[in-house]
Coordinates of C-alpha atoms in Angstrom, one line a residue:
M1 CA 33.3 11.6 9.1
K2 CA 30.9 13.8 7.2
L3 CA 33.9 15.1 5.2
Q4 CA 35.0 11.5 4.5
R5 CA 31.5 10.7 3.2
K6 CA 31.5 13.7 1.0
N7 CA 34.9 12.9 -0.5
R8 CA 33.9 9.3 -1.1
L9 CA 30.5 10.2 -2.7
R10 CA 32.2 12.7 -5.0
A11 CA 34.5 9.9 -6.2
T12 CA 31.7 7.5 -6.8
A13 CA 28.9 9.7 -8.2
L14 CA 31.0 10.9 -11.2
G15 CA 29.8 14.4 -11.0
A16 CA 26.2 13.7 -10.2
L17 CA 25.1 17.3 -9.6
A18 CA 21.3 17.1 -10.0
V19 CA 19.5 18.4 -6.9
S20 CA 15.7 18.1 -6.8
G21 CA 14.2 21.6 -6.9
A22 CA 17.6 23.2 -7.7
L23 CA 18.2 22.9 -11.3
V24 CA 21.7 24.1 -11.8
L25 CA 22.8 22.2 -14.9
T26 CA 22.4 23.0 -18.6
A27 CA 21.8 20.3 -21.2
C28 CA 25.4 20.3 -22.1
G29 CA 26.7 20.3 -18.5
S30 CA 28.6 23.5 -19.4
D31 CA 29.0 26.8 -17.7
N32 CA 26.7 28.2 -20.3
N33 CA 29.2 30.6 -21.8
T34 CA 28.3 29.5 -25.3
G35 CA 24.6 30.1 -24.8
T36 CA 22.4 32.6 -26.6
E37 CA 20.3 35.4 -25.2
T38 CA 16.6 35.0 -24.9
E39 CA 14.1 37.8 -25.1
G40 CA 14.3 38.3 -21.3
G41 CA 18.1 38.7 -21.5
S42 CA 18.8 35.3 -19.9
K43 CA 20.9 32.7 -21.6
T44 CA 19.8 29.3 -22.9
S45 CA 22.3 26.5 -23.4
A46 CA 23.7 25.5 -26.8
A47 CA 21.9 22.3 -26.5
A48 CA 18.6 24.0 -25.9
S49 CA 19.2 26.2 -28.9
N50 CA 19.3 23.0 -31.1
I51 CA 15.9 21.8 -29.8
K52 CA 13.3 21.4 -32.6
C53 CA 10.0 22.9 -31.5
D54 CA 8.1 21.9 -34.7
G55 CA 4.5 21.1 -33.9
A56 CA 4.8 21.8 -30.2
E57 CA 2.2 24.0 -28.6
G58 CA 0.2 24.6 -25.5
Q59 CA 0.4 22.5 -22.3
L60 CA 1.5 18.9 -22.0
R61 CA 0.9 16.9 -18.8
A62 CA 2.9 13.8 -17.9
S63 CA 3.5 11.9 -14.7
G64 CA 5.1 8.8 -13.3
S65 CA 8.5 7.6 -12.2
S66 CA 10.3 9.5 -9.5
A67 CA 13.5 7.7 -10.5
Q68 CA 13.8 10.0 -13.5
K69 CA 12.7 13.2 -11.7
N70 CA 16.0 14.9 -11.7
A71 CA 16.6 14.1 -15.4
M72 CA 13.1 15.2 -16.3
D73 CA 13.5 18.5 -14.4
L74 CA 16.6 19.3 -16.5
W75 CA 15.0 18.3 -19.7
V76 CA 11.8 20.3 -19.1
K77 CA 13.9 23.3 -18.1
N78 CA 16.0 23.2 -21.3
Y79 CA 13.1 22.4 -23.5
M80 CA 10.9 25.2 -22.2
A81 CA 13.8 27.7 -22.6
A82 CA 14.0 26.8 -26.3
C83 CA 10.3 26.5 -27.1
S84 CA 8.4 29.6 -26.0
G85 CA 4.7 29.2 -25.4
V86 CA 5.0 25.5 -24.6
E87 CA 4.4 24.3 -21.0
I88 CA 5.4 20.8 -19.8
N89 CA 4.3 19.6 -16.4
Y90 CA 5.8 16.3 -15.2
N91 CA 4.3 15.1 -11.9
S92 CA 6.9 12.9 -10.2
S93 CA 4.6 10.5 -8.4
S94 CA 5.4 6.9 -9.0
S95 CA 5.5 4.5 -11.9
G96 CA 2.2 2.8 -10.9
E97 CA 0.4 6.2 -10.7
G98 CA 1.9 7.3 -14.0
I99 CA 0.6 4.2 -15.8
V100 CA -2.9 4.6 -14.3
A101 CA -3.0 8.2 -15.4
F102 CA -1.8 7.2 -18.9
N103 CA -4.5 4.5 -19.2
Q104 CA -7.1 7.0 -18.0
G105 CA -6.1 9.4 -20.8
T106 CA -5.2 12.3 -18.4
V107 CA -1.5 12.6 -19.5
G108 CA 0.3 12.7 -22.8
F109 CA 2.9 10.2 -21.7
A110 CA 3.9 8.4 -18.5
G111 CA 7.3 7.6 -17.0
S112 CA 7.8 4.1 -15.6
D113 CA 10.7 2.2 -14.1
S114 CA 9.4 -1.0 -15.6
A115 CA 7.8 -2.1 -18.8
L116 CA 4.1 -2.3 -19.3
K117 CA 2.4 -5.6 -18.2
P118 CA 0.2 -7.4 -20.8
E119 CA -2.9 -6.3 -18.9
E120 CA -1.7 -2.7 -18.9
V121 CA -1.1 -2.8 -22.6
A122 CA -4.6 -4.2 -23.1
D123 CA -6.0 -1.3 -21.0
S124 CA -4.0 1.2 -23.1
K125 CA -6.0 0.3 -26.2
K126 CA -9.0 2.1 -24.8
I127 CA -7.0 5.4 -24.9
C128 CA -4.8 4.6 -27.9
K129 CA -7.8 4.2 -30.2
T130 CA -5.8 2.9 -33.2
G131 CA -2.8 1.6 -31.4
Q132 CA -1.5 0.6 -27.9
G133 CA 0.9 1.7 -25.3
I134 CA 4.6 1.1 -25.9
N135 CA 7.8 1.4 -23.9
L136 CA 10.5 3.8 -25.0
P137 CA 13.7 3.4 -22.9
M138 CA 15.0 6.9 -22.1
V139 CA 16.9 6.9 -18.8
G140 CA 19.3 4.4 -17.3
G141 CA 21.1 4.3 -14.0
P142 CA 22.1 2.5 -10.8
I143 CA 19.7 1.8 -8.0
A144 CA 22.0 2.8 -5.1
I145 CA 21.8 1.1 -1.8
G146 CA 22.3 3.9 0.7
F147 CA 23.2 3.4 4.3
H148 CA 23.8 5.4 7.5
V149 CA 25.7 3.7 10.3
E150 CA 27.7 6.0 12.5
G151 CA 31.4 5.0 12.5
V152 CA 31.1 3.1 9.2
D153 CA 32.3 4.9 6.1
S154 CA 32.4 2.0 3.6
L155 CA 30.3 -1.1 3.2
T156 CA 30.3 -4.1 0.9
L157 CA 27.3 -6.4 0.5
D158 CA 26.2 -9.1 -1.9
A159 CA 22.8 -10.1 -3.2
S160 CA 22.3 -12.8 -0.6
T161 CA 23.0 -10.5 2.3
L162 CA 20.9 -7.7 0.8
A163 CA 18.0 -10.1 0.4
K164 CA 18.2 -11.2 4.0
I165 CA 18.5 -7.6 5.3
F166 CA 15.4 -6.5 3.3
D167 CA 13.5 -9.7 4.3
S168 CA 14.3 -9.0 8.0
K169 CA 16.4 -12.2 8.3
I170 CA 19.6 -10.3 9.1
K171 CA 18.7 -7.8 11.9
N172 CA 22.0 -6.5 13.2
W173 CA 24.8 -4.7 11.6
N174 CA 27.5 -6.9 13.2
D175 CA 25.8 -10.1 11.8
P176 CA 28.5 -12.6 10.7
A177 CA 27.3 -12.5 7.1
I178 CA 28.0 -8.8 6.9
A179 CA 31.2 -9.0 8.8
K180 CA 32.6 -11.7 6.4
L181 CA 32.2 -9.2 3.5
N182 CA 33.8 -6.4 5.4
E183 CA 37.0 -7.6 7.0
G184 CA 38.7 -4.9 9.0
V185 CA 35.5 -2.8 9.3
K186 CA 34.3 -2.2 12.9
L187 CA 30.6 -3.0 12.6
P188 CA 28.4 -1.9 15.6
D189 CA 26.0 -4.1 17.6
K190 CA 23.1 -2.0 16.3
A191 CA 19.7 -2.9 14.9
I192 CA 19.2 -2.5 11.1
Q193 CA 16.4 -0.3 10.1
A194 CA 15.5 -1.0 6.5
F195 CA 13.4 1.4 4.5
H196 CA 11.4 0.7 1.4
R197 CA 8.9 2.5 -0.8
S198 CA 5.3 2.8 0.5
E199 CA 3.6 3.1 -2.9
D200 CA 3.8 1.0 -6.1
S201 CA 7.3 1.7 -7.5
G202 CA 9.2 0.5 -10.5
T203 CA 12.4 1.0 -8.5
T204 CA 11.1 -1.6 -6.0
Q205 CA 10.3 -3.9 -8.9
N206 CA 13.8 -3.6 -10.4
L207 CA 15.4 -4.2 -7.0
G208 CA 13.2 -7.3 -6.8
K209 CA 14.3 -8.5 -10.2
Y210 CA 17.9 -8.2 -9.1
L211 CA 17.3 -10.1 -5.9
N212 CA 15.3 -12.8 -7.7
A213 CA 18.1 -13.3 -10.3
A214 CA 21.1 -12.9 -8.1
A215 CA 19.9 -14.5 -4.8
P216 CA 17.0 -16.8 -5.7
A217 CA 17.5 -19.0 -2.6
D218 CA 17.1 -16.0 -0.3
W219 CA 14.5 -13.8 -2.0
K220 CA 11.3 -15.8 -2.7
Y221 CA 9.1 -12.9 -3.7
E222 CA 7.8 -12.0 -7.1
A223 CA 9.3 -8.8 -8.6
E224 CA 6.3 -6.5 -8.2
K225 CA 5.9 -2.8 -7.9
K226 CA 4.4 -3.2 -4.4
W227 CA 6.9 -4.0 -1.6
P228 CA 6.5 -7.7 -0.9
A229 CA 8.5 -8.5 2.3
P230 CA 7.4 -8.2 5.9
G231 CA 9.0 -5.8 8.3
G232 CA 11.0 -2.8 7.5
Q233 CA 9.7 0.8 7.3
A234 CA 7.9 2.5 4.4
A235 CA 8.5 6.0 3.0
S236 CA 7.0 7.8 0.1
G237 CA 9.0 8.2 -3.1
S238 CA 12.7 7.8 -3.6
S239 CA 13.2 11.2 -2.0
G240 CA 11.3 10.0 1.1
V241 CA 13.4 6.8 1.5
A242 CA 16.6 8.8 1.0
S243 CA 15.5 11.4 3.6
Q244 CA 14.9 8.6 6.2
V245 CA 18.2 6.9 5.5
K246 CA 19.9 10.3 5.9
A247 CA 18.2 11.0 9.2
V248 CA 18.2 7.6 10.9
D249 CA 21.4 5.9 12.4
G250 CA 21.4 2.2 11.5
S251 CA 19.4 2.6 8.4
I252 CA 19.6 1.2 4.9
G253 CA 17.4 1.8 1.8
Y254 CA 17.3 1.9 -2.0
F255 CA 17.0 4.9 -4.4
E256 CA 18.5 6.3 -7.5
L257 CA 22.1 7.6 -7.4
S258 CA 21.1 11.3 -7.8
Y259 CA 19.2 11.1 -4.5
A260 CA 22.2 9.7 -2.7
S261 CA 24.3 12.5 -4.2
S262 CA 21.9 15.3 -3.3
Q263 CA 21.6 14.2 0.3
D264 CA 25.2 13.2 0.9
I265 CA 24.4 9.5 1.6
T266 CA 27.1 6.9 1.4
T267 CA 26.4 4.0 -0.9
V268 CA 27.1 0.2 -0.7
D269 CA 29.6 -1.5 -3.0
I270 CA 28.2 -4.7 -4.5
N271 CA 30.1 -8.0 -4.4
T272 CA 29.0 -9.6 -7.7
G273 CA 31.4 -12.5 -7.4
G274 CA 33.7 -10.7 -9.8
A275 CA 37.3 -9.6 -9.2
A276 CA 36.3 -6.7 -6.9
P277 CA 33.2 -5.1 -5.4
V278 CA 31.5 -2.6 -7.7
K279 CA 30.6 1.0 -6.8
A280 CA 27.3 2.6 -7.7
T281 CA 28.3 5.0 -10.4
S282 CA 26.8 6.1 -13.7
E283 CA 29.8 4.6 -15.6
N284 CA 29.5 1.3 -13.9
A285 CA 25.7 1.2 -14.5
S286 CA 26.4 1.9 -18.1
K287 CA 28.5 -1.2 -18.4
A288 CA 25.6 -3.3 -17.2
I289 CA 23.0 -1.6 -19.3
A290 CA 25.1 -1.8 -22.5
A291 CA 24.5 -5.6 -22.5
A292 CA 20.7 -5.2 -22.5
K293 CA 18.7 -6.7 -25.3
V294 CA 15.4 -5.5 -26.7
K295 CA 12.7 -8.0 -25.7
G296 CA 9.6 -6.0 -26.8
T297 CA 8.0 -6.8 -30.2
G298 CA 7.0 -4.4 -32.9
K299 CA 7.5 -0.8 -31.9
D300 CA 7.8 -1.7 -28.2
L301 CA 11.4 -1.4 -27.0
A302 CA 11.2 -3.0 -23.5
L303 CA 14.7 -4.2 -22.5
D304 CA 16.0 -7.4 -20.9
L305 CA 18.7 -6.6 -18.3
D306 CA 21.3 -9.0 -16.9
Y307 CA 21.1 -8.6 -13.2
T308 CA 23.6 -11.5 -12.6
T309 CA 26.5 -10.0 -14.5
K310 CA 30.0 -10.5 -13.1
A311 CA 31.7 -8.3 -15.7
E312 CA 34.5 -6.2 -14.3
G313 CA 33.2 -2.9 -13.1
A314 CA 29.5 -3.6 -14.1
Y315 CA 27.1 -2.5 -11.4
P316 CA 24.3 -5.0 -11.4
I317 CA 21.4 -3.2 -9.6
V318 CA 20.2 -1.0 -12.5
L319 CA 17.0 0.3 -13.9
V320 CA 15.8 1.7 -17.1
T321 CA 12.9 4.2 -17.1
Y322 CA 10.6 4.1 -20.0
E323 CA 8.4 6.9 -21.5
V324 CA 5.1 5.2 -22.2
V325 CA 3.2 6.5 -25.3
C326 CA 0.7 5.4 -27.8
D327 CA 2.4 4.0 -30.9
A328 CA -0.7 5.3 -32.8
G329 CA -3.9 7.1 -31.7
N330 CA -2.2 9.8 -29.6
K331 CA -4.4 12.8 -28.9
A332 CA -4.1 15.3 -31.7
E333 CA -3.8 18.3 -29.4
T334 CA -0.7 16.9 -27.6
L335 CA 1.0 14.7 -30.3
G336 CA 3.2 17.4 -31.7
T337 CA 4.5 18.4 -28.2
V338 CA 5.0 14.7 -27.2
K339 CA 7.1 14.0 -30.4
S340 CA 9.1 17.3 -30.1
F341 CA 9.9 16.8 -26.4
L342 CA 10.8 13.1 -26.6
T343 CA 12.9 13.8 -29.7
Y344 CA 14.9 16.1 -27.6
T345 CA 15.2 13.7 -24.6
A346 CA 16.4 11.0 -27.0
S347 CA 18.9 13.3 -28.8
D348 CA 22.6 13.3 -28.2
E349 CA 22.1 16.6 -26.3
G350 CA 19.3 15.2 -24.2
Q351 CA 21.2 12.0 -23.3
K352 CA 24.3 14.1 -22.4
V353 CA 22.2 15.5 -19.5
L354 CA 22.0 12.0 -18.0
T355 CA 25.7 11.6 -17.6
D356 CA 26.0 15.0 -16.0
A357 CA 23.1 14.3 -13.6
G358 CA 24.3 10.9 -12.4
Y359 CA 22.3 8.7 -14.7
A360 CA 23.4 6.5 -17.6
P361 CA 22.6 7.2 -21.2
I362 CA 20.7 4.6 -23.2
P363 CA 23.1 2.6 -25.4
A364 CA 23.5 4.1 -28.8
E365 CA 22.2 1.1 -30.8
I366 CA 19.0 1.0 -28.7
N367 CA 18.6 4.8 -28.7
A368 CA 18.7 4.9 -32.5
K369 CA 15.6 2.6 -32.5
V370 CA 13.9 4.9 -29.9
R371 CA 14.4 8.0 -32.1
E372 CA 13.0 6.1 -35.1
T373 CA 10.0 5.1 -33.2
I374 CA 9.3 8.6 -31.8
S375 CA 9.5 10.1 -35.4
A376 CA 6.7 7.6 -36.4
L377 CA 4.3 8.3 -33.6
S378 CA 0.8 9.2 -34.8

């Protein structure tokens, strides 16, 4: 059965090879044969050799979203290979912690799985002396629903059923609502153990937005970063939730696709009401994100996502992580590095890393606005 899971995951993850703590990809996703030699004799990728290090110097601290950790690890690795003397430290904590750190002025930028709230923008003006915090969409991807039920190698759920599972209204795997969506699958009479994030999380908030939009009658909670529903079990970070699902028979949880890939966790197909259930893949997430519209004003590029899409092959449970920066009033000592690094992450080479790592690139039209905004940061 483990072999079946591996084969299925390979087919659905579209080459998602990012493994936390084991950075094996280059920015171009190549075997690095076209790289150039560095002073130490090691190679750097062709993409890294195109990185512009102008104005970058010293150390840059950043923190926030764990959803983008695997992408950020790759970006930092490639960037630091190209820009000697520059050190970037990204603390993969949570979106909530990242925003707090940004508004306290202890990081050059923050990563968040959800756009700044009005009160967070207001707080940012104390740090961004001549401006305010803005959202730059940088990473897209599916929120995978991973499960571990011995004897079950494939599972389809819809928004209503997911809402009832995470709200402790459906408690057994052989519940009629699950069985109806999985004809021919032998579901065990086994208790469901649902895992959620213990800390404030943009991933939690994005799952809540999906459940609010697609199953409003069954999910009555506001889409907040703090887990709202009673019951279930909590774990720290996407990696913690994924580890629990991996270890516990009868479990289900939510995390980014790269965590499912790295821990060999089978993911749920989502019944959107379209022609066929949709798998959690980068390609299918891209189809949903491509329909996003910019809802931010001025230089803010926060996006409005359609969680109720029934488009063929569009996976609806998606998130976009933002890099939060000051549009003006950035600290002089880190501004050059912030602009240089984010210019790389928003470049064609930087976005190519996302596909290789199981994420979804930001749509080209939106990304063009991101690049323009980065170049004007002051």
